[in-house]
Coordinates of C-alpha atoms (C1' of nucleotides) in Angstrom, one line a residue:
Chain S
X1 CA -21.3 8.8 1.5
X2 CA -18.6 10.7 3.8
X3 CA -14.9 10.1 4.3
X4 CA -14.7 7.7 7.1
X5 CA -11.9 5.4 8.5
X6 CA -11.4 2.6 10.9
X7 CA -10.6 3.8 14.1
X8 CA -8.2 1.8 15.9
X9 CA -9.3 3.4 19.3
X10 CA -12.5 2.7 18.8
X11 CA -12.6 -0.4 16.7
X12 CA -15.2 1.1 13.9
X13 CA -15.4 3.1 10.8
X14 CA -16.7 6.2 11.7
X15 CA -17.1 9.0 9.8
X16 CA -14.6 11.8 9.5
X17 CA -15.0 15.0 11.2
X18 CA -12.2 17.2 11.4
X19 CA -11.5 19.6 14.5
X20 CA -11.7 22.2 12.0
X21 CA -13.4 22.3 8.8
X22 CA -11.6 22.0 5.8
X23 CA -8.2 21.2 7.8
X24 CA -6.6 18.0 8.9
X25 CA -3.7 17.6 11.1
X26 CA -2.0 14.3 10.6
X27 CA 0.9 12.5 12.5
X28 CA 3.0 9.2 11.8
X29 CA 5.5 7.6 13.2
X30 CA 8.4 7.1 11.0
X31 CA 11.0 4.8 11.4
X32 CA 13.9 4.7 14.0
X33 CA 17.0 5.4 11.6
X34 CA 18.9 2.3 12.6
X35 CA 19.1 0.2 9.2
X36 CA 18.0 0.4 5.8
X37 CA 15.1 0.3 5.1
X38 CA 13.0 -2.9 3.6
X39 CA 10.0 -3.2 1.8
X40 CA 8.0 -4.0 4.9
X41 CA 9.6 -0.7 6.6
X42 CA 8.6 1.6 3.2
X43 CA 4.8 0.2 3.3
X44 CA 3.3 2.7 5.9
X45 CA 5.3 5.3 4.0
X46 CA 3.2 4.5 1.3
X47 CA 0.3 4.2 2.7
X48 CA -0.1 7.4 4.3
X49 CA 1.1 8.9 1.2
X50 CA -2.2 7.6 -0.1
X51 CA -3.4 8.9 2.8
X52 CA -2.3 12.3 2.6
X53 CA -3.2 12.2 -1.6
X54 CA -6.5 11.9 -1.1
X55 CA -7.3 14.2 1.7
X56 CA -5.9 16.7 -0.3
X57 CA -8.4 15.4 -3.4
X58 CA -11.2 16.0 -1.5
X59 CA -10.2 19.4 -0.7
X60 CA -8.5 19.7 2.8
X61 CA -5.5 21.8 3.7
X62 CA -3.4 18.8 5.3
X63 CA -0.8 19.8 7.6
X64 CA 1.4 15.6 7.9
X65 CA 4.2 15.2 10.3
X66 CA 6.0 12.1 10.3
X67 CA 9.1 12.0 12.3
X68 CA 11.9 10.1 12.4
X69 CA 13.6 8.5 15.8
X70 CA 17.3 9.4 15.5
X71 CA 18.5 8.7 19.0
X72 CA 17.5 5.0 21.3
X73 CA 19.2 2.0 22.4
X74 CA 19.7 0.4 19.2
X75 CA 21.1 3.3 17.4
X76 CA 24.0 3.7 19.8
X77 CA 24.8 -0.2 19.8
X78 CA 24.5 -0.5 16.3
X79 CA 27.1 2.5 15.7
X80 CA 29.2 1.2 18.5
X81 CA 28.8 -2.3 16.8
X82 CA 30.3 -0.3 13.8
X83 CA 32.9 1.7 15.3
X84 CA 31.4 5.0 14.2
X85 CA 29.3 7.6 15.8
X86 CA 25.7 7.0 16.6
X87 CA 24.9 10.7 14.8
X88 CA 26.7 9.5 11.3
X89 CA 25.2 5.9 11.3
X90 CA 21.4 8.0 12.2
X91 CA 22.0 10.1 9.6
X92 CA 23.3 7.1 6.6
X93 CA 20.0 5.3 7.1
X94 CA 17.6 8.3 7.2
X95 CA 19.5 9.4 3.6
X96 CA 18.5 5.7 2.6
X97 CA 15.0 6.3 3.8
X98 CA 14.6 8.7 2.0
X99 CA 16.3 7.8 -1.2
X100 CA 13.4 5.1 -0.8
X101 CA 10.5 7.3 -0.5
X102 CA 12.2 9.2 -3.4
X103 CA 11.8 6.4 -5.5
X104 CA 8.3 5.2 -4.9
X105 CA 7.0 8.6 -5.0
X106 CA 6.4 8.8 -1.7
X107 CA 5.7 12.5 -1.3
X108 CA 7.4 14.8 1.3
X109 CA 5.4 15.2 4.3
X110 CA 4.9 19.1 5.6
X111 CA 7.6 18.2 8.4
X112 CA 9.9 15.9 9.1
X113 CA 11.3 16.5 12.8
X114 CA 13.7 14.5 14.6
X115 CA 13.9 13.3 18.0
X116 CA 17.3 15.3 19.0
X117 CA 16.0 18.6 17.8
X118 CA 13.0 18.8 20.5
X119 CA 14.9 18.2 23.7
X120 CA 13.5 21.3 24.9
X121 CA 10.3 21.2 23.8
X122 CA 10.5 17.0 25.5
X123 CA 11.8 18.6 29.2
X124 CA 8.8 20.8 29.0
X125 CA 6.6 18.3 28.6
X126 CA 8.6 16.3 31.2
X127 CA 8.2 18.7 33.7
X128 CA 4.2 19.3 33.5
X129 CA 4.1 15.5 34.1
X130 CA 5.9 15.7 37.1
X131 CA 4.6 19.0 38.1
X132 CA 1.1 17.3 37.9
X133 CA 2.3 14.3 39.8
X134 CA 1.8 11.8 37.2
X135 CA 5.8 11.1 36.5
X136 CA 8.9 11.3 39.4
X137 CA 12.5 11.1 38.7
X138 CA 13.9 8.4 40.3
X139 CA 15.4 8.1 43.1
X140 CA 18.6 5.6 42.2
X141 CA 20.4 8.4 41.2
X142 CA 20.3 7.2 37.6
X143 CA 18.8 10.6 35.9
X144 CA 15.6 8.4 34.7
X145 CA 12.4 10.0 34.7
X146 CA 9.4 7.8 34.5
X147 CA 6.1 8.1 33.7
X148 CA 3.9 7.1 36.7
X149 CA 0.4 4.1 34.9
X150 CA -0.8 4.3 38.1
X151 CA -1.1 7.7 38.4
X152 CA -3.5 7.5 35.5
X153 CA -6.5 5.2 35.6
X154 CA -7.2 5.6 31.8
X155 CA -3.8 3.9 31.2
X156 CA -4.6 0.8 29.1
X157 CA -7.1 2.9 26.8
X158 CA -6.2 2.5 23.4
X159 CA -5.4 -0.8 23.4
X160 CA -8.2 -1.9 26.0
X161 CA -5.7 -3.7 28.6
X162 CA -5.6 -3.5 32.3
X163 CA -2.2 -2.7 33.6
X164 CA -2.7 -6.3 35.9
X165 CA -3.4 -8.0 33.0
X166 CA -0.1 -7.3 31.2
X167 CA 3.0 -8.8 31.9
X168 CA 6.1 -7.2 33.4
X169 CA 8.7 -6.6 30.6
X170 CA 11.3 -9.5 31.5
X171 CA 14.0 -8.0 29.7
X172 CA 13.4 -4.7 31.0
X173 CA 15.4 -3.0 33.8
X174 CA 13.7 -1.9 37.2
X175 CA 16.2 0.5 37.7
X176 CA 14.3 3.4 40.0
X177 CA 10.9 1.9 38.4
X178 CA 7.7 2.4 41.0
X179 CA 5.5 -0.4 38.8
X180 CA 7.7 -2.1 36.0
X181 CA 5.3 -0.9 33.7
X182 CA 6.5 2.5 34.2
X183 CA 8.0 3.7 31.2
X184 CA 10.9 6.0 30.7
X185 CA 10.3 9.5 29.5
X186 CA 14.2 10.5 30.0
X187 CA 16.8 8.1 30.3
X188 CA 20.2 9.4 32.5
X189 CA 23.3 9.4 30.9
X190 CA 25.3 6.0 31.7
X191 CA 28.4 7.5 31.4
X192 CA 30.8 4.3 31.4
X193 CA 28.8 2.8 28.9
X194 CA 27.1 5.7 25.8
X195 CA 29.6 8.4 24.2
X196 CA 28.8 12.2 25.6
X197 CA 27.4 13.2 22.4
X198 CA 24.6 11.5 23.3
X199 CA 23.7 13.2 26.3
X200 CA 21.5 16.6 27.0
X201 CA 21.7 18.9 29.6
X202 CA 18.3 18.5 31.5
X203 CA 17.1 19.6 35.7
X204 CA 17.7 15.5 35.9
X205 CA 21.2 15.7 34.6
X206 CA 22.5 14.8 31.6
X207 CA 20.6 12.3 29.5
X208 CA 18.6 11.8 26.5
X209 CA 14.7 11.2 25.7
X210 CA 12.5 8.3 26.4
X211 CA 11.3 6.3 22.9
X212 CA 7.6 7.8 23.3
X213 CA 8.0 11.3 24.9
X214 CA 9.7 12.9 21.5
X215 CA 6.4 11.9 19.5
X216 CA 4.2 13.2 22.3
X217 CA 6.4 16.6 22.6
X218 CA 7.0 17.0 18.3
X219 CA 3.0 16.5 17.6
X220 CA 2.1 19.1 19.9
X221 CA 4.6 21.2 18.6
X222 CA 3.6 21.5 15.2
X223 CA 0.1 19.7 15.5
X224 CA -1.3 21.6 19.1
X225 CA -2.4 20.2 22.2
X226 CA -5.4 18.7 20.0
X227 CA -4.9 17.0 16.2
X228 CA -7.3 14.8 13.9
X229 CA -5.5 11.3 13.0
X230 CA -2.6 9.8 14.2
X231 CA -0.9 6.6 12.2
X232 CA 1.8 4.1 11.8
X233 CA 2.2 0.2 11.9
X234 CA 0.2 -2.1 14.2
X235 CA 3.0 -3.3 16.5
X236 CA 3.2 0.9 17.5
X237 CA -0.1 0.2 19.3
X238 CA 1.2 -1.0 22.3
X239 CA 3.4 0.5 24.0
X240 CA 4.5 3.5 21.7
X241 CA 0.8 5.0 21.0
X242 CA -0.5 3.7 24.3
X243 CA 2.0 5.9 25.9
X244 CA 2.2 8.6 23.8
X245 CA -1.7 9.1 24.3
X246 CA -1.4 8.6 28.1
X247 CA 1.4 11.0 28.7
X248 CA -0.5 13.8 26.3
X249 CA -3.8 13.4 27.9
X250 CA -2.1 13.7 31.4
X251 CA -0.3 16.9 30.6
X252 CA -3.8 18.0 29.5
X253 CA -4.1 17.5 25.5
X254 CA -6.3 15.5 24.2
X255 CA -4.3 14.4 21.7
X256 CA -5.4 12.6 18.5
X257 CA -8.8 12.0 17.0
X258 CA -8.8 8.8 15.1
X259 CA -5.8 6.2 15.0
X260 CA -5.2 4.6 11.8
X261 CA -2.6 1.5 11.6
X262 CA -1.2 -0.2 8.6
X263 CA -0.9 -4.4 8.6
X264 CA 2.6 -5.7 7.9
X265 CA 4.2 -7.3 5.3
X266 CA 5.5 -10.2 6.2
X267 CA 7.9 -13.1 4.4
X268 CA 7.4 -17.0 5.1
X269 CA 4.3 -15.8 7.5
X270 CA 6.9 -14.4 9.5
X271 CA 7.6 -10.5 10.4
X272 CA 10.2 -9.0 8.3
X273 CA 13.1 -8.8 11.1
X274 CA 15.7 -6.0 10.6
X275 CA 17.9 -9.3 11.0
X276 CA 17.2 -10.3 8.0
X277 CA 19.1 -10.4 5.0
X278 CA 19.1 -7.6 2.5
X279 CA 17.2 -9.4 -0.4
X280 CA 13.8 -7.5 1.1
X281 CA 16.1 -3.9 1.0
X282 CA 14.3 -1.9 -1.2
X283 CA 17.1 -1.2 -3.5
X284 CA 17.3 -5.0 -4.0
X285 CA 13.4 -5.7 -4.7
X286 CA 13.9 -2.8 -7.5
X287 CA 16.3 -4.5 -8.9
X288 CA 13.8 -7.1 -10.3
X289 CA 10.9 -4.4 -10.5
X290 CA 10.2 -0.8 -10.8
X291 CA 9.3 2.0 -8.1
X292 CA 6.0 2.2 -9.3
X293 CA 5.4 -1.8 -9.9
X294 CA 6.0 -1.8 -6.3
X295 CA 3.9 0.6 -5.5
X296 CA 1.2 -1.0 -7.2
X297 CA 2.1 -4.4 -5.4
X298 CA 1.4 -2.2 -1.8
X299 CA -1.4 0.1 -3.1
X300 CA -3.6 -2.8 -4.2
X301 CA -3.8 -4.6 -1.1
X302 CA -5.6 -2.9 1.6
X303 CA -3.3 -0.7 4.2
X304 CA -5.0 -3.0 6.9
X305 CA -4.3 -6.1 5.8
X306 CA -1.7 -8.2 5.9
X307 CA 0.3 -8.7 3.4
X308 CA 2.3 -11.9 2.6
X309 CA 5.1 -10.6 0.2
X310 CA 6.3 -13.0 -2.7
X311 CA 8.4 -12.2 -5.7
X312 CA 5.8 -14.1 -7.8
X313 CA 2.4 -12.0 -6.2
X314 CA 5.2 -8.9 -7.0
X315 CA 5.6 -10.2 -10.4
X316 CA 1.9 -10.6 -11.3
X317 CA 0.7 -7.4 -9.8
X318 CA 3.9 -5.8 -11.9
X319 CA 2.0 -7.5 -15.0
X320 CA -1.9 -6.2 -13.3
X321 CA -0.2 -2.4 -13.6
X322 CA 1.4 -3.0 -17.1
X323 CA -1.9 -3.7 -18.5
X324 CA -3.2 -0.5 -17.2
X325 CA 0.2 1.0 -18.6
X326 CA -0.3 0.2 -21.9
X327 CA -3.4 1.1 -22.3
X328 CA -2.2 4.8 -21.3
X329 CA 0.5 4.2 -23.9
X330 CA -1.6 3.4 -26.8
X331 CA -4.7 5.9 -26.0
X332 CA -1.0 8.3 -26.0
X333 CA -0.1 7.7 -29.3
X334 CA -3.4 7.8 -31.2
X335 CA -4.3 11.3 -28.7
X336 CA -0.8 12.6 -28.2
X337 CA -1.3 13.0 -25.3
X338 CA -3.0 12.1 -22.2
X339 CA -4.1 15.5 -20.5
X340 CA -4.1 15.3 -16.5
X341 CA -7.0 16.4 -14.1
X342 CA -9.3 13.6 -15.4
X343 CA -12.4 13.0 -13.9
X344 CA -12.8 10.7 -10.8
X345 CA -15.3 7.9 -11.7
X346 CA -17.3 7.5 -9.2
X347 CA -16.8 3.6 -8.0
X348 CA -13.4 5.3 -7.3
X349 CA -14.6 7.7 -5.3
X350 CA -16.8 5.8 -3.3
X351 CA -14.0 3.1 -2.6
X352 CA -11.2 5.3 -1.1
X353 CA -13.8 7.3 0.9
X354 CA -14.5 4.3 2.8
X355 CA -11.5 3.8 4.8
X356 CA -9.4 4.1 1.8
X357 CA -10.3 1.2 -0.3
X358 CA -7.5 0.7 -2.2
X359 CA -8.3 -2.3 -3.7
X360 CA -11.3 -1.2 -4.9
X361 CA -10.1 1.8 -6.3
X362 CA -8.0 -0.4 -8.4
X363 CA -10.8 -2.5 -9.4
X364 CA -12.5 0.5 -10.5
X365 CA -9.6 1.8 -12.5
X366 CA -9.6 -1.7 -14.2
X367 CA -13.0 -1.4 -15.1
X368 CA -12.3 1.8 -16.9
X369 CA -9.3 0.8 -18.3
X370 CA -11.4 -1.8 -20.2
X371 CA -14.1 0.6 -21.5
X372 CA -11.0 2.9 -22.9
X373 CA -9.2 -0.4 -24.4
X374 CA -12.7 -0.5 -26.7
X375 CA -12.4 3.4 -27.2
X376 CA -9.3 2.9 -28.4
X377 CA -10.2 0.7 -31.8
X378 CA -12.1 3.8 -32.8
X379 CA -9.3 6.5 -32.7
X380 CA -9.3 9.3 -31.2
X381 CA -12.6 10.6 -29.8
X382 CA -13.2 13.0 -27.2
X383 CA -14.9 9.7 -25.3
X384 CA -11.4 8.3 -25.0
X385 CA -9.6 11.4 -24.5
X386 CA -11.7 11.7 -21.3
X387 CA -11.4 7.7 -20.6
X388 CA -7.8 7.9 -20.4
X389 CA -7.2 11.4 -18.7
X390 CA -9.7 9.8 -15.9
X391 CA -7.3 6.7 -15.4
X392 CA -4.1 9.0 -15.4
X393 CA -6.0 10.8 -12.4
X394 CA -7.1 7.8 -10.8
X395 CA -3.6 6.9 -10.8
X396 CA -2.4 10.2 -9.2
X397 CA -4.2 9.6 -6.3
X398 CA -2.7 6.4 -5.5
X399 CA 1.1 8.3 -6.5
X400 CA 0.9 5.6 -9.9
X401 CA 0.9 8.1 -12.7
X402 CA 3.4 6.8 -15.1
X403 CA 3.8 10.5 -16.7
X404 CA 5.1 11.2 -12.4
X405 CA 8.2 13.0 -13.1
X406 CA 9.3 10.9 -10.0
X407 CA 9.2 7.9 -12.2
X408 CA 11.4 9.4 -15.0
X409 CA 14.1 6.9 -15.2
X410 CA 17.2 6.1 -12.8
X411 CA 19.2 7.7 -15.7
X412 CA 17.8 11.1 -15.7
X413 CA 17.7 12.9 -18.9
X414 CA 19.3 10.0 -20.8
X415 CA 16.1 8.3 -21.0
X416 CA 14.3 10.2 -23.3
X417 CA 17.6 10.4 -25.5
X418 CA 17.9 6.5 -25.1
X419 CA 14.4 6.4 -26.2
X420 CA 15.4 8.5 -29.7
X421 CA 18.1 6.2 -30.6
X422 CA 16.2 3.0 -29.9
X423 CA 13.2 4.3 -32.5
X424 CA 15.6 5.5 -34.8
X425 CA 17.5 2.0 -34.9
X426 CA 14.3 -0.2 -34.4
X427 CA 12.8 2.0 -37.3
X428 CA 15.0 1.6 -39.8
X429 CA 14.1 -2.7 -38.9
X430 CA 10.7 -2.1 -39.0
X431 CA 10.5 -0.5 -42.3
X432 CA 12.4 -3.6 -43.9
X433 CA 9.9 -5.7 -42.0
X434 CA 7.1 -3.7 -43.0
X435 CA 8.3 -4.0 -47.2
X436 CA 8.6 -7.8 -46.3
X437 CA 5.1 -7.9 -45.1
X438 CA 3.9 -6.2 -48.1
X439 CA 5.8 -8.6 -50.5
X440 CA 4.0 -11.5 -48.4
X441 CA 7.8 -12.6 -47.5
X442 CA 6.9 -13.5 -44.2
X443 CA 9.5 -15.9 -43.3
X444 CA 11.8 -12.4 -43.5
X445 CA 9.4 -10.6 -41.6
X446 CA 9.2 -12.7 -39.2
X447 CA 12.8 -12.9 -38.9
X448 CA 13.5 -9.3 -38.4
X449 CA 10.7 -10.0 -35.2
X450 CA 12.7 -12.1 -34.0
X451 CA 16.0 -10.6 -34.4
X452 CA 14.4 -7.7 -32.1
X453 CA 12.5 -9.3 -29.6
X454 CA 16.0 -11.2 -29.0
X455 CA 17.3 -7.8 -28.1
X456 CA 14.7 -7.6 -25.8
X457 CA 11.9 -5.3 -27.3
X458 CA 8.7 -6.2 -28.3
X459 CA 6.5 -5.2 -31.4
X460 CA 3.0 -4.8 -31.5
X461 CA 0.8 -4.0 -35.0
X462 CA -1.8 -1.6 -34.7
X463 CA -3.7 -0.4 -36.8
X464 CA -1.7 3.3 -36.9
X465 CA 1.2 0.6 -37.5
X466 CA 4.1 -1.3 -35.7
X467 CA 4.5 0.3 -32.3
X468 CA 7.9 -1.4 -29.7
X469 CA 7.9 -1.4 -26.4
X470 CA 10.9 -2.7 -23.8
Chain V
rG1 C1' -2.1 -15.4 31.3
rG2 C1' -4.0 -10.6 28.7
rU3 C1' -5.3 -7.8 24.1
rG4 C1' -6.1 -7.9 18.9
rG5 C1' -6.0 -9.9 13.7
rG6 C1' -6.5 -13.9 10.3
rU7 C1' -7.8 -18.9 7.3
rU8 C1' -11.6 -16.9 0.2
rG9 C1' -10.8 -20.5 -6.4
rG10 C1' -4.4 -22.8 -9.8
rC11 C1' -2.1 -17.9 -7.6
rC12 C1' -2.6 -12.8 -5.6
rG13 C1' -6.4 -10.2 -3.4
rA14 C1' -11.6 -7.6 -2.3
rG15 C1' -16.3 -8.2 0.1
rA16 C1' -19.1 -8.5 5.6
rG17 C1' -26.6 -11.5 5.2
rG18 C1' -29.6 -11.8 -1.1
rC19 C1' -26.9 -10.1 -8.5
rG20 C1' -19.6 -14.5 -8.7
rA21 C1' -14.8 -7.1 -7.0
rG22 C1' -10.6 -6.9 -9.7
rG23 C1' -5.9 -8.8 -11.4
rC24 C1' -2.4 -12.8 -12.8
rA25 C1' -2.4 -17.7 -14.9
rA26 C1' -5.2 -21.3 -17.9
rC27 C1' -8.8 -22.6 -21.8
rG28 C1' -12.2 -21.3 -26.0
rG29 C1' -13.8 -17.5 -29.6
rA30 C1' -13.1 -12.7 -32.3
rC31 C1' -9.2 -9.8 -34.6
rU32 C1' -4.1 -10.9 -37.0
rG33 C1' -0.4 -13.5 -42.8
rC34 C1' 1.3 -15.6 -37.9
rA35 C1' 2.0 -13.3 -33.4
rA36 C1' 1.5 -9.6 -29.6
rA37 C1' -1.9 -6.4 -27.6
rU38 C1' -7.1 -5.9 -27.1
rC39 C1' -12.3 -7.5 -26.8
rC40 C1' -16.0 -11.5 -25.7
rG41 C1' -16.7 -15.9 -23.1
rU42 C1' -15.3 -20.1 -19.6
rG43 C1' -14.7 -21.1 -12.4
rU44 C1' -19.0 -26.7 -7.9
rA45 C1' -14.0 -20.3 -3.8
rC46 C1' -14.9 -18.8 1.1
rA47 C1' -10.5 -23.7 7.4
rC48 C1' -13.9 -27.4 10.0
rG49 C1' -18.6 -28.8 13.0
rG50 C1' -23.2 -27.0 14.6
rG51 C1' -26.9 -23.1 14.8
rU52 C1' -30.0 -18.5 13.5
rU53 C1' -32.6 -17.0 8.8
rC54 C1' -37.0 -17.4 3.3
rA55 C1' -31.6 -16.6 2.3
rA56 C1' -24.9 -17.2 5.5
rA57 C1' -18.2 -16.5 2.8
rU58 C1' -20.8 -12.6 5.7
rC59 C1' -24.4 -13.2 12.0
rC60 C1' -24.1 -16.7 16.7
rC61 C1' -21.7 -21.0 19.3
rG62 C1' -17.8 -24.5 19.3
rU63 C1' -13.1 -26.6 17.1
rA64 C1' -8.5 -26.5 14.5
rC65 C1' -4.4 -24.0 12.7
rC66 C1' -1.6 -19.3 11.8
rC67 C1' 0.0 -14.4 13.0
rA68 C1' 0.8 -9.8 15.9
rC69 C1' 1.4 -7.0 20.6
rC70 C1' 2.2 -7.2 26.2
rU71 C1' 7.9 -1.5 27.3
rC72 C1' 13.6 -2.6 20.8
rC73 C1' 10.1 -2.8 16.3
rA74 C1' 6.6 -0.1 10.0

RNA sequence: GGUGGGUUGGCCGAGAGGCGAGGCAACGGACUGCAAAUCCGUGUACACGGGUUCAAAUCCCGUACCCACCUCCA
């Protein structure tokens, strides 16, 4: 069976066909750089990283651009809000972003381009629009330039609306607007009201870009007139994609190939709200779980689903990956090691190539998991050397290999040291335990159990002997 | 008003006409000195009412409830 994805556009899995073989040219709208991030914010981060992973797997050259919005309304009252300037607050949260990506293992995209470093490439776009009559500055006087829907019929396309149908923005300001559905591609300067530093020279006057324009002007950029899929979260559809895909097809590009949106996560059935409190911030959820337990949480549901998030579904998919975890653990210490580059099985394969079945995928690991958990009571064999090396690359696709170098500990280097002193002093316990068990004093062995589990580790008899774990 | 999505067992979460995805929890068994881990086994699930079909969680019609978007949004 072929790749193939849901297409928003179209509304069906269809195969994938790239515009050129053996390349794909992706683009995703990151986040506007306005807050910290929570976990709802991180989930499309993570699931394009999937994305990306497994496009690569089956053997393309990806080139992924995900941008990040680092100039709009918000940004300048927020910094206003806190009394410092709009470029320093844009620049705090994107180092938080990306702290969070850091820590799920949310790889680096090819590019990450920002808003304020394509004003000229955004005015040349600007003025093909206008010079093919299908946006006009206004004529208030304000410096606004607007894209003209009804100077293109095919407006409505991606989301399948008719302009009529849709109702006029109530909060929105007419300004120089010809149809308040017109939406801005540069926005003038209001001088008594934003700080000059947020203002570019343009043949308008001074202003700075429209919320849509940048994505239009950065994926042609680096992507071309013509690029293969396009993502980000559902809300995006309408307006931000609607327009972006209406003011690239009017300047004459045909823009993306196949639109692919993740669900949201949501809390109490409700959309996570940048209002809300900071319990959802990512560095607060990782508090009570690791990256990669999160990861697991996201990666297991399907990126088109929605999710509802929980501490307890967290908690119990933290326990789903442990068991998968400990299994590459034991098959660790009776191999040595787990080699990477394990074989794909093919339930695996089959389930990401259709539309990146995630959940699947991590059925199929499961499944695998199990066969290598009855490996494992025979030693090592070259059977389980190859079970476990498969699950280690199953995994890697979905970013969850616990041998990542991105999961090596908060404290750096001082884990594997921390991890030398704990089995030197647990050890010397176990031995005593281990000449109690042989003496049939189990009352003392037992005790010596207890004594460390109460310092929070747990021991496990194997048949190589005791093993701990934290 | 317009455009979409959803409702699956104790819980999470797949599937999209025909063998009960998978995990968590629970229970029974094996293993163990006892545990833990692991393996084996155990489940009247598909919002409701009709319909189509040899066969419906899946398709059709209707109803209820929930959610998202309609120019700030992952």
């Amino acid at each position: 069976m072929p790749l193939r994805f849901y297409d928003t556009a179209t509304r069906e899995v269809r195969d994938f066909v790239p515009l050129e073989e053996g390349k794909v040219g992706i683009y995703l709208c990151g986040l506007t750089v306005q807050s910290e991030p929570h976990v709802g914010h991180i989930r499309s981060g993570v699931n394009f990283d999937v994305l990306q992973r497994w496009l690569r797997v089956k053997g393309y050259d990806v080139t992924f651009i995900r941008n990040t919005t680092d100039i709009d309304d918000k940004i300048l009252a927020k910094s206003a809000e806190q009394g410092r300037p709009w470029y320093n607050l844009a620049y705090a949260m994107n180092r938080e972003l990306q702290k969070a990506y850091d820590a799920l293992n949310v790889a680096p995209p090819t590019y990450e381009p920002a808003a304020t470093g394509h004003v000229p490439e955004i005015i040349e776009l600007i003025n093909e629009l206008i010079a093919r009559g299908n946006a006009y500055a206004a004529e208030d006087g304000s410096g606004d330039v607007y894209f003209d829907v009804r100077s293109w019929p095919a407006y409505g396309e991606l989301t399948r609306q008719r302009i009529d149908d849709m109702e006029a923005a109530t909060d929105a300001d007419p300004r120089g607007k010809r149809d308040p559905r017109d939406f801005a591609l540069w926005k003038g300067w209001k001088k008594e009201t934003e700080p000059e530093t947020a203002a570019w020279p343009s043949p308008w006057g001074p202003g700075r870009p429209g919320w849509h324009i940048e994505c239009s002007a950065m994926a042609g950029k680096y992507l071309g007139p013509a690029f293969d899929i396009h993502g980000g979260g559902v809300d995006l559809r309408f307006p931000h994609h609607e327009n972006e895909q209406a003011q690239s097809r009017a300047a004459g590009r045909p823009f993306a190939s196949y639109w692919l949106h993740n669900a949201w996560i949501t809390t109490s059935g409700e959309k996570m709200s940048k209002s809300l409190g900071n319990s959802l911030l990512v560095p607060s959820v990782l508090e009570r779980v690791r990256a990669i337990e999160l990861r697991f949480y996201m990666v297991a549901a399907h990126y088109r689903s929605h999710v509802e998030f929980s501490f307890e579904a967290l908690d119990e998919a933290a326990a789903g990956f442990r068991r998968i975890e400990g299994y590459l653990d034991r098959a660790a210490s009776v191999l040595g090691s787990v080699p990477d580059g394990g074989m794909l099985c093919a339930e695996f394969l089959e389930a990401m190539d259709d539309d990146l079945g995630t959940p699947a995928a991590v059925a199929a690991i499961h499944d695998v998991v199990r066969e290598g958990n009855k490996l494992l009571a025979g030693g090592a064999s070259e059977a389980l050397r190859g079970n476990a090396a498969s699950v280690r690359a199953m995994l890697d696709v979905l970013g969850l290999d616990p041998a990542d170098p991105a999961y090596a500990g908060s404290g750096g280097s001082d884990d594997g040291k921390l991890s030398a002193v704990v089995d030197a002093l647990v050890g010397g316990l176990l031995a005593e335990r281990d000449a109690a068990r042989a003496a049939k004093d189990y009352a003392a062995a037992d005790a010596i159990r207890d004594r460390i589990k109460a310092a929070g580790i747990e021991i496990e008899d194997t048949p190589n002997g005791p093993r701990w774990t934290v």
